[in-house]
XYZ file of C-alpha atoms in Angstrom:
468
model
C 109.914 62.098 55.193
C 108.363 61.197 59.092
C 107.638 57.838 57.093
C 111.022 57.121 56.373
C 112.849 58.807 59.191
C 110.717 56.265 61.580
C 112.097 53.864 59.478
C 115.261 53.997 59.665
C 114.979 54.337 63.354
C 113.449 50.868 63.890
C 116.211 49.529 61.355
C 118.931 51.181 63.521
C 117.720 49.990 66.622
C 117.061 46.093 65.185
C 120.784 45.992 63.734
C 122.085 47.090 67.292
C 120.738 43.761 68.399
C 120.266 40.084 67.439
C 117.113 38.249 66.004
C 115.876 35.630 68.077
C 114.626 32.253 66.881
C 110.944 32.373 66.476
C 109.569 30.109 69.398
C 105.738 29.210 69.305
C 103.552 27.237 71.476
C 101.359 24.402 70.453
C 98.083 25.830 69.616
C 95.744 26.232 72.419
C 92.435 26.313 72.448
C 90.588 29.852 73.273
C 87.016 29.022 73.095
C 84.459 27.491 70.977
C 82.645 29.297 68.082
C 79.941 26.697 66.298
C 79.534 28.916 63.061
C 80.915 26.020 61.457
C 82.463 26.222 57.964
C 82.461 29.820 57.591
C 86.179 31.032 57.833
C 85.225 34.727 56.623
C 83.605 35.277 60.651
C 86.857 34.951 61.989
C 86.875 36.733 65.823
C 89.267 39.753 65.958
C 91.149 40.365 69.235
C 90.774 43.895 70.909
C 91.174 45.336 74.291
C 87.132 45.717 75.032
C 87.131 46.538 78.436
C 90.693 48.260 78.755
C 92.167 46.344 80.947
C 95.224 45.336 79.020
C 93.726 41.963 78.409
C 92.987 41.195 74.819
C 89.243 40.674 74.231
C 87.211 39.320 70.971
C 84.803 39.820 68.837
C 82.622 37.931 66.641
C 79.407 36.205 65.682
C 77.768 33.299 67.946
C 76.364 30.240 66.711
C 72.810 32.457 66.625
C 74.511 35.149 64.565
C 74.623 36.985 67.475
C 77.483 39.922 67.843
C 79.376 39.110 71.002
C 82.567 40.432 72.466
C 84.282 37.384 74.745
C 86.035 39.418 77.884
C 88.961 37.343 79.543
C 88.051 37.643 83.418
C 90.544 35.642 85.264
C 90.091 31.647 84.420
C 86.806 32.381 82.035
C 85.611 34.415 79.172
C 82.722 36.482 79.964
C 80.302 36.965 77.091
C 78.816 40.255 76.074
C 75.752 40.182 73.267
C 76.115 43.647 71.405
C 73.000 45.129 69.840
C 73.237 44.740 65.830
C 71.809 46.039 62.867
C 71.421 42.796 60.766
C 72.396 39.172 61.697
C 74.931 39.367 58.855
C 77.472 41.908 59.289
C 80.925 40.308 60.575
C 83.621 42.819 62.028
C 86.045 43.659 59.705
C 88.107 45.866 62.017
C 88.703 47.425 65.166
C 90.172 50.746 64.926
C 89.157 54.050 66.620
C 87.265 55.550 63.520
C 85.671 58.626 65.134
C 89.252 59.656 66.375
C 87.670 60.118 70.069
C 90.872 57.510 71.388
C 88.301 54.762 72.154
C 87.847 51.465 69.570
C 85.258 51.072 67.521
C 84.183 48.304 65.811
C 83.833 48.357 61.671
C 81.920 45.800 60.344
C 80.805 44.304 56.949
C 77.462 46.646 56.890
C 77.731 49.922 59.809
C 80.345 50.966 62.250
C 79.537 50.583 65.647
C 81.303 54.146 67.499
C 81.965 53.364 71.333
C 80.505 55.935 73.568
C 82.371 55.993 77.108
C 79.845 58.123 78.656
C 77.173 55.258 78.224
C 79.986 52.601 78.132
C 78.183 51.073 75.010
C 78.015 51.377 70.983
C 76.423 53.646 69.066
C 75.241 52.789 65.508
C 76.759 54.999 62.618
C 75.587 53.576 58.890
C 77.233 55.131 55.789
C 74.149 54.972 53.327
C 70.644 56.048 53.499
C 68.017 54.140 55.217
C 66.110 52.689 51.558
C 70.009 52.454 49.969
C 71.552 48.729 49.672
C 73.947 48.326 52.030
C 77.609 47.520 50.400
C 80.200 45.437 52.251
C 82.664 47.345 53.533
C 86.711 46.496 52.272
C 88.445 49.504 53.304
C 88.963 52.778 55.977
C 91.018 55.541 56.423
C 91.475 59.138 55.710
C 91.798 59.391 51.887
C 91.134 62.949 51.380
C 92.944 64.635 54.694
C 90.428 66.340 56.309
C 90.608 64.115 60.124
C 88.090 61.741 59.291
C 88.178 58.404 58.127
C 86.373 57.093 55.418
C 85.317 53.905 53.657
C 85.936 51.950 50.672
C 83.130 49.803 49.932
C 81.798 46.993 46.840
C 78.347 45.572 46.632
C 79.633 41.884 47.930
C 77.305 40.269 45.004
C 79.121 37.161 44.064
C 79.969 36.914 40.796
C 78.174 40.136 39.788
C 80.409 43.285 39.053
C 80.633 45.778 41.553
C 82.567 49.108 41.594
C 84.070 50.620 44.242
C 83.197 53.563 46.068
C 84.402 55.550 48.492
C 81.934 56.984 51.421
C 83.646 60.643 52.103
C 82.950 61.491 55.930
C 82.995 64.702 57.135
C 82.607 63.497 61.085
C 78.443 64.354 60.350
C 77.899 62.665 57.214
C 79.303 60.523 54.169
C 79.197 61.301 50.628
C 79.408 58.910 48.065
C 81.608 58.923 45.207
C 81.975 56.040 42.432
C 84.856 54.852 40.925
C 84.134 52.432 37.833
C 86.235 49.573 37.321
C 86.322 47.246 34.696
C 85.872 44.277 37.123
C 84.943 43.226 40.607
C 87.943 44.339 42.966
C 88.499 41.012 45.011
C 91.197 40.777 47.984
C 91.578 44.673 48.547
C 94.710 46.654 50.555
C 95.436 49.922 51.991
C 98.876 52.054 52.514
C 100.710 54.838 51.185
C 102.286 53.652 47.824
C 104.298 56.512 47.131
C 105.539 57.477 50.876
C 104.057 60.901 50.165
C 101.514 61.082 53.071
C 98.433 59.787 51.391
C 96.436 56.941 51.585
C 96.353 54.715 48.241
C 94.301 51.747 47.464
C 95.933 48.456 45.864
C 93.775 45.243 44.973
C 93.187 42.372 42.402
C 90.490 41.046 40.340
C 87.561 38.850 42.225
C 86.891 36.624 38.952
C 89.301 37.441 36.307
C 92.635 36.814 35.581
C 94.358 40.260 35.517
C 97.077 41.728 36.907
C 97.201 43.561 39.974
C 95.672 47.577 40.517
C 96.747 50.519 42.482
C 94.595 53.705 42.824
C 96.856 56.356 43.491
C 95.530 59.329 45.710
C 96.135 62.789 45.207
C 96.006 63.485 48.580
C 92.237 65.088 47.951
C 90.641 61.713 47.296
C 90.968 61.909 43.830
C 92.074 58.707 42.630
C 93.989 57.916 39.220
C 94.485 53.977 37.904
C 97.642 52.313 37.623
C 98.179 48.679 36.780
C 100.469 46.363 38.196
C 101.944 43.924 35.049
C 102.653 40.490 36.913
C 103.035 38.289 34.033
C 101.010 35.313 35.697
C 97.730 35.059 36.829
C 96.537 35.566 40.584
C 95.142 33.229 42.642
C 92.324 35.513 44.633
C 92.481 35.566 48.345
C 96.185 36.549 48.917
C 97.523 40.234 48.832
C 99.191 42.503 50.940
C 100.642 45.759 50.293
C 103.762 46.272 52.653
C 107.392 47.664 52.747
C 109.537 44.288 52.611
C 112.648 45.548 51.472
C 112.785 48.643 53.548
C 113.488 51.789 50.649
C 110.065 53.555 51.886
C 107.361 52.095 49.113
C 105.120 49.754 49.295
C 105.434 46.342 47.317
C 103.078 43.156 46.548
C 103.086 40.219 47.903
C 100.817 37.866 45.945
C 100.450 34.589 45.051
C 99.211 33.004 41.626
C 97.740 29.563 39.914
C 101.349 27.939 39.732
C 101.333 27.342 43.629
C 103.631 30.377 44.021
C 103.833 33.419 46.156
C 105.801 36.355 45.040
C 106.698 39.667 46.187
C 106.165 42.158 42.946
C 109.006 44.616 43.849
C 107.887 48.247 43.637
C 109.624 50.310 41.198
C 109.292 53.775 40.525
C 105.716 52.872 42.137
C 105.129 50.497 39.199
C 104.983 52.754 36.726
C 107.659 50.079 35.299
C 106.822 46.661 35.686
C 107.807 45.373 38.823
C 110.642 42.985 39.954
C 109.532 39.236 41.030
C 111.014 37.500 43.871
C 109.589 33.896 44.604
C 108.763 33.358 48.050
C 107.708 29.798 47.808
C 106.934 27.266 45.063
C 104.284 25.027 46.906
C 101.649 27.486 48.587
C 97.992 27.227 48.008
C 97.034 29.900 50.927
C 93.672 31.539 52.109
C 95.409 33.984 54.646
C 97.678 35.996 55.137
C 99.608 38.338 57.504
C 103.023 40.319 57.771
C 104.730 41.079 61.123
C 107.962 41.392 62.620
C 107.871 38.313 64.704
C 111.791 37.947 66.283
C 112.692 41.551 66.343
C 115.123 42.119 64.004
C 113.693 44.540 61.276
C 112.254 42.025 58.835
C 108.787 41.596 58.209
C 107.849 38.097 58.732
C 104.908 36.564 56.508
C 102.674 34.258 58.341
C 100.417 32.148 56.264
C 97.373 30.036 56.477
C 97.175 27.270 53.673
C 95.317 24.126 52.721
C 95.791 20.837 51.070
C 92.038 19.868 49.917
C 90.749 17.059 51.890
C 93.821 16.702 54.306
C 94.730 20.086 56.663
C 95.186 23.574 56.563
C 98.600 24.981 58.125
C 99.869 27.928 59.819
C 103.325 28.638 58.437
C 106.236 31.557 58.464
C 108.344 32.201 56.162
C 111.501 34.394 57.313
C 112.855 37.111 55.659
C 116.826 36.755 54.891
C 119.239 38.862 52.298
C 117.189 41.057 50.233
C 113.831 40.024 49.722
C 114.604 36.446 49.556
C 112.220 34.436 52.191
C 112.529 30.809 53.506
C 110.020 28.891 55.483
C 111.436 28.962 59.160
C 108.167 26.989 60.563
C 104.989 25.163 60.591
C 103.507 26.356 63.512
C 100.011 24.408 63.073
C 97.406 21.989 61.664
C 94.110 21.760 61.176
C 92.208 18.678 59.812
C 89.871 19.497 56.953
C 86.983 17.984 54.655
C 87.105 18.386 51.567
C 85.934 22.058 50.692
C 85.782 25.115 48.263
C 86.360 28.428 49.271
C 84.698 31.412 47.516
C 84.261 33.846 50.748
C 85.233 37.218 50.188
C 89.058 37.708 50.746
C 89.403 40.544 52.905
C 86.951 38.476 55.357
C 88.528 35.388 55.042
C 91.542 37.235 56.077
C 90.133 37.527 59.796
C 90.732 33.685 59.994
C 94.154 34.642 60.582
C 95.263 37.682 63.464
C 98.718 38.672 65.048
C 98.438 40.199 68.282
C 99.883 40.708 71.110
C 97.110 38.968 72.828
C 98.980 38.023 76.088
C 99.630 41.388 76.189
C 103.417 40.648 77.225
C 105.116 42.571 74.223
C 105.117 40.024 72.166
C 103.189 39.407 68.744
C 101.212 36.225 69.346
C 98.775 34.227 66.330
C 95.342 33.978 66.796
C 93.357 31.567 64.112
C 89.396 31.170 64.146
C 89.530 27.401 62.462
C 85.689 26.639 61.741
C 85.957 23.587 59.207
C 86.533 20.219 61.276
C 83.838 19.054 63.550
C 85.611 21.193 66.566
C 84.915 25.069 65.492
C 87.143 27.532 67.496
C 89.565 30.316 68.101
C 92.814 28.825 69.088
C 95.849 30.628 69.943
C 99.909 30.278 68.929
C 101.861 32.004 71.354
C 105.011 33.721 71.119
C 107.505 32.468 73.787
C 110.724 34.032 73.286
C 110.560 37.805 71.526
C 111.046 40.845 73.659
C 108.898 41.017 76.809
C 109.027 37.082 77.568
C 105.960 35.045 78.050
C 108.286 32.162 79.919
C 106.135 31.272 83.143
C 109.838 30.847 85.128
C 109.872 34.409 85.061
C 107.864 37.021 87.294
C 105.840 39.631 85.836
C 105.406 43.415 87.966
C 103.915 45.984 86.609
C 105.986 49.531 85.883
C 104.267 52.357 87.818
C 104.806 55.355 84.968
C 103.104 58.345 84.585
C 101.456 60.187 82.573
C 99.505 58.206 80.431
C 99.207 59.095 77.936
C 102.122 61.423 77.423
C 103.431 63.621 75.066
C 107.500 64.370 75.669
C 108.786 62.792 79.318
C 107.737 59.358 80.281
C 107.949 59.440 84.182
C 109.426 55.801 85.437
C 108.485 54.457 89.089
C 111.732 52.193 89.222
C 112.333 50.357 92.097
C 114.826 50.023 94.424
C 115.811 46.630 93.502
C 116.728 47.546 89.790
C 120.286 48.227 88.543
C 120.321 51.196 87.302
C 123.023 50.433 84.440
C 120.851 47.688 83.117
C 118.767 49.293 80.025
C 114.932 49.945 79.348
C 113.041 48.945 76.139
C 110.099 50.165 74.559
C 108.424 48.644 71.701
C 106.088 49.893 69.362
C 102.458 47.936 68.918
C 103.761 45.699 66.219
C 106.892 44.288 68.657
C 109.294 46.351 67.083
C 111.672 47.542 69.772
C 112.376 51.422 68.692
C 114.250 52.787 71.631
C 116.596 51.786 74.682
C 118.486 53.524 77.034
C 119.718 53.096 80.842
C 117.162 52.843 83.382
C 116.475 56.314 84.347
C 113.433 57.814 86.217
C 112.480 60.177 83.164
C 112.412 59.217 79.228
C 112.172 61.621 76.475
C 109.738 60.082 74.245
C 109.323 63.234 72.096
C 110.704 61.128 69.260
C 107.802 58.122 69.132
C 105.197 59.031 66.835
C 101.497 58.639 68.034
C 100.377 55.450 69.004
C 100.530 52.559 71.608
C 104.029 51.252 73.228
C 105.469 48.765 75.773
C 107.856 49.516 78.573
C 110.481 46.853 80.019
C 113.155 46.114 81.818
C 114.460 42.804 82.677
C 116.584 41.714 85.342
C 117.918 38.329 86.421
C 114.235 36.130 86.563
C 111.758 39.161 86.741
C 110.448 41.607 84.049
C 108.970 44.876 84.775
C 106.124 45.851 82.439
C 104.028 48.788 81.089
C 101.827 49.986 78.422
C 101.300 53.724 77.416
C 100.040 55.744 74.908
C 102.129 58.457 72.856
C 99.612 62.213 71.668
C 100.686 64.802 70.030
């Protein structure tokens, strides 16, 4: 029910104002990384060193782990002590639930400790156990603590999944055999009922799609996903495009197509197929709400062998029918054949709002042409604008984090009928109201938001975080 009443909120708010056109710049290049042809160590942006500058992480050309800190005109590099010379992130999220990030990667987790302002090692298995690749984390069986879905990354071996139970001490391992090697591999709440389900295709095989739905205890029961045609492997994601509260499909399959398998009555019937495009051969993909206006964007990174790879977007219109609204990028590319493991080679491909102006920007880590590097798109005309003729002050509020009233330091030199927005961490603008030194903000669920208020050719910005 919070699912869907939060919902609805963002859809009333996005109807109550217009979409704008989506407005990127030409890529630009972040930095160098010389781990040349391997798209599955893609860099993944974070705020290391809180300072509302977006940050990333990644492996060096040694196989180093590094974090690359934006310090005025330069990126300052930090080496970060590692278990193996292997293990790319997979995800920043705070996984301890201590409100710092922490970085999950392929092998451990690496838990931030602010008293030592450094990482702390935290491995899942025991120290003579082969160490799986992780694929998944979150809370699957409600007790605070996330946990982690994991395969043994063995090529074209089978490998089950398991899930590593963690209790905040330690992780228990539980099995769950499959008939085949899960491949690209997706986590939400299929049924809008609170709990955490799994959703994923085969690695090898030509099979339809699977969801593992939770009982809310962890206790997961099969349920397959009839497609009719078979799946190309690197492309799945498991979101709410049509906006009833359930999560559908969005894969794409050896006829060049990507479709969105329609979930209905959480595919216990075979799902509904729209086409999203007849001509896409992809290796990434991502779903955001890019212009504002309540539809999820899908941003895509695809390849002609031999020739380039492209960053494209394909806009949502009535229903679930999509259209390609840009080519944002290319890439030149050798010939090449990509076998990486899909929710790796999924890194290759961020949105972020990585200018950390309100908008949702695209970061790609492009390592196949003979100049290897993280470049970044950015988003010039959503919600808190990026356009250098305008001046950027920051918005004194207070506290932060808060709870219920947002206290607002306006100045004297803003209107106060002129309105404020705040947008959640995905650009989705959720509330407005006139300019007022206190905002009730009992409403936002937990999580990270954008203030601002624009006036004539200056923008007043600020970040805070919502507890409960």
């Amino acid at each position: 029910m919070t699912k869907l009443f939060y919902l609805l909120m963002i859809m009333s708010f996005a109807t109550g104002s217009f979409s704008q056109e989506l407005n990127y710049s030409p890529k630009k290049k972040l930095f160098n990384t010389p781990i040349f042809g391997l798209l599955d160590f893609g860099f993944v942006p974070f705020d290391y060193d809180q300072d509302e500058r977006y940050d990333f992480v990644g492996r060096d050309d040694f196989q180093n782990l590094v974090i690359y800190s934006e310090q005025g005109d330069g990126l300052e590099e930090t080496e970060i002590s590692s278990l193996d010379n292997y293990s790319r992130p997979y995800e920043v999220m705070d996984f301890n639930q201590d409100g710092f990030d922490d970085l999950v990667l392929a092998g451990f987790i690496l838990l931030y400790d602010p008293a030592v302002d450094s990482y702390e090692f935290l491995s899942f298995v025991g120290p003579d156990e082969p160490t799986p690749t992780i694929i998944g984390a979150a809370d699957f069986d409600g007790n605070g603590f996330n946990d982690l879905v994991t395969i043994y990354d063995g090529g074209s071996l089978q490998s089950n999944m398991m899930i590593h139970f963690w209790d905040g001490e330690n992780f228990e391992v539980v099995a769950l055999p499959l008939e085949y090697e899960p491949g690209a591999t997706r986590l939400g709440d299929l049924e809008g009922d609170g709990d955490i389900d799994i959703a994923f295709i085969n690695r090898h095989q030509e099979l339809s799609p699977k969801i593992l739905v939770n009982d809310g205890a962890g206790n997961f029961e099969g349920r397959d996903v009839f497609g009719f045609t078979a799946l190309r492997l690197p492309i799945l994601e498991f979101e709410d495009f049509d906006g009833d509260g359930d999560l559908d499909l969005l894969v794409s399959n050896y006829n060049n197509e990507l479709r969105i398998y329609e979930n209905t009555d959480n595919y216990l019937l075979p799902p509904f197929q729209t086409k999203v495009s007849s001509s896409f051969n992809g290796v990434s993909t991502r779903t955001a709400d890019l212009n504002n206006d309540g539809k999820l964007e899908i941003i895509s990174l695809e390849y002609n062998l031999g020739i380039d790879f492209k960053v494209n977007v394909y806009e949502q219109e009535e229903g679930l029918e999509y259209s390609l609204a840009k080519q944002l990028a290319t890439f030149t590319s050798p010939p090449t054949f990509i076998t990486l493991n899909p929710n790796y080679l999924r890194n290759a491909l961020n949105v972020s709002d990585v200018e950390n102006d309100g908008d949702l920007d695209i970061v790609v880590t492009y390592t196949l042409d003979d100049d290897p590097a993280v470049w970044l798109l950015e988003n010039y005309e959503f919600g808190l604008t990026s356009n250098k003729n305008i001046t950027t002050e920051s918005l004194a509020i207070y506290p932060n984090p808060v709870a219920d009233i947002l206290n607002v330091n306006l100045p004297d030199s803003i209107q106060r009928d002129s309105d404020y927005i705040i947008y959640n961490s995905m650009g989705q603008k959720i509330q407005q109201g006139a300019n007022t030194n206190a905002i009730d903000v009992t409403m936002l669920p937990e999580g990270k938001y954008f203030i601002n208020i624009v006036q004539d050719n200056v923008q007043w910005v600020g970040k805070f975080d919502v507890v409960k």
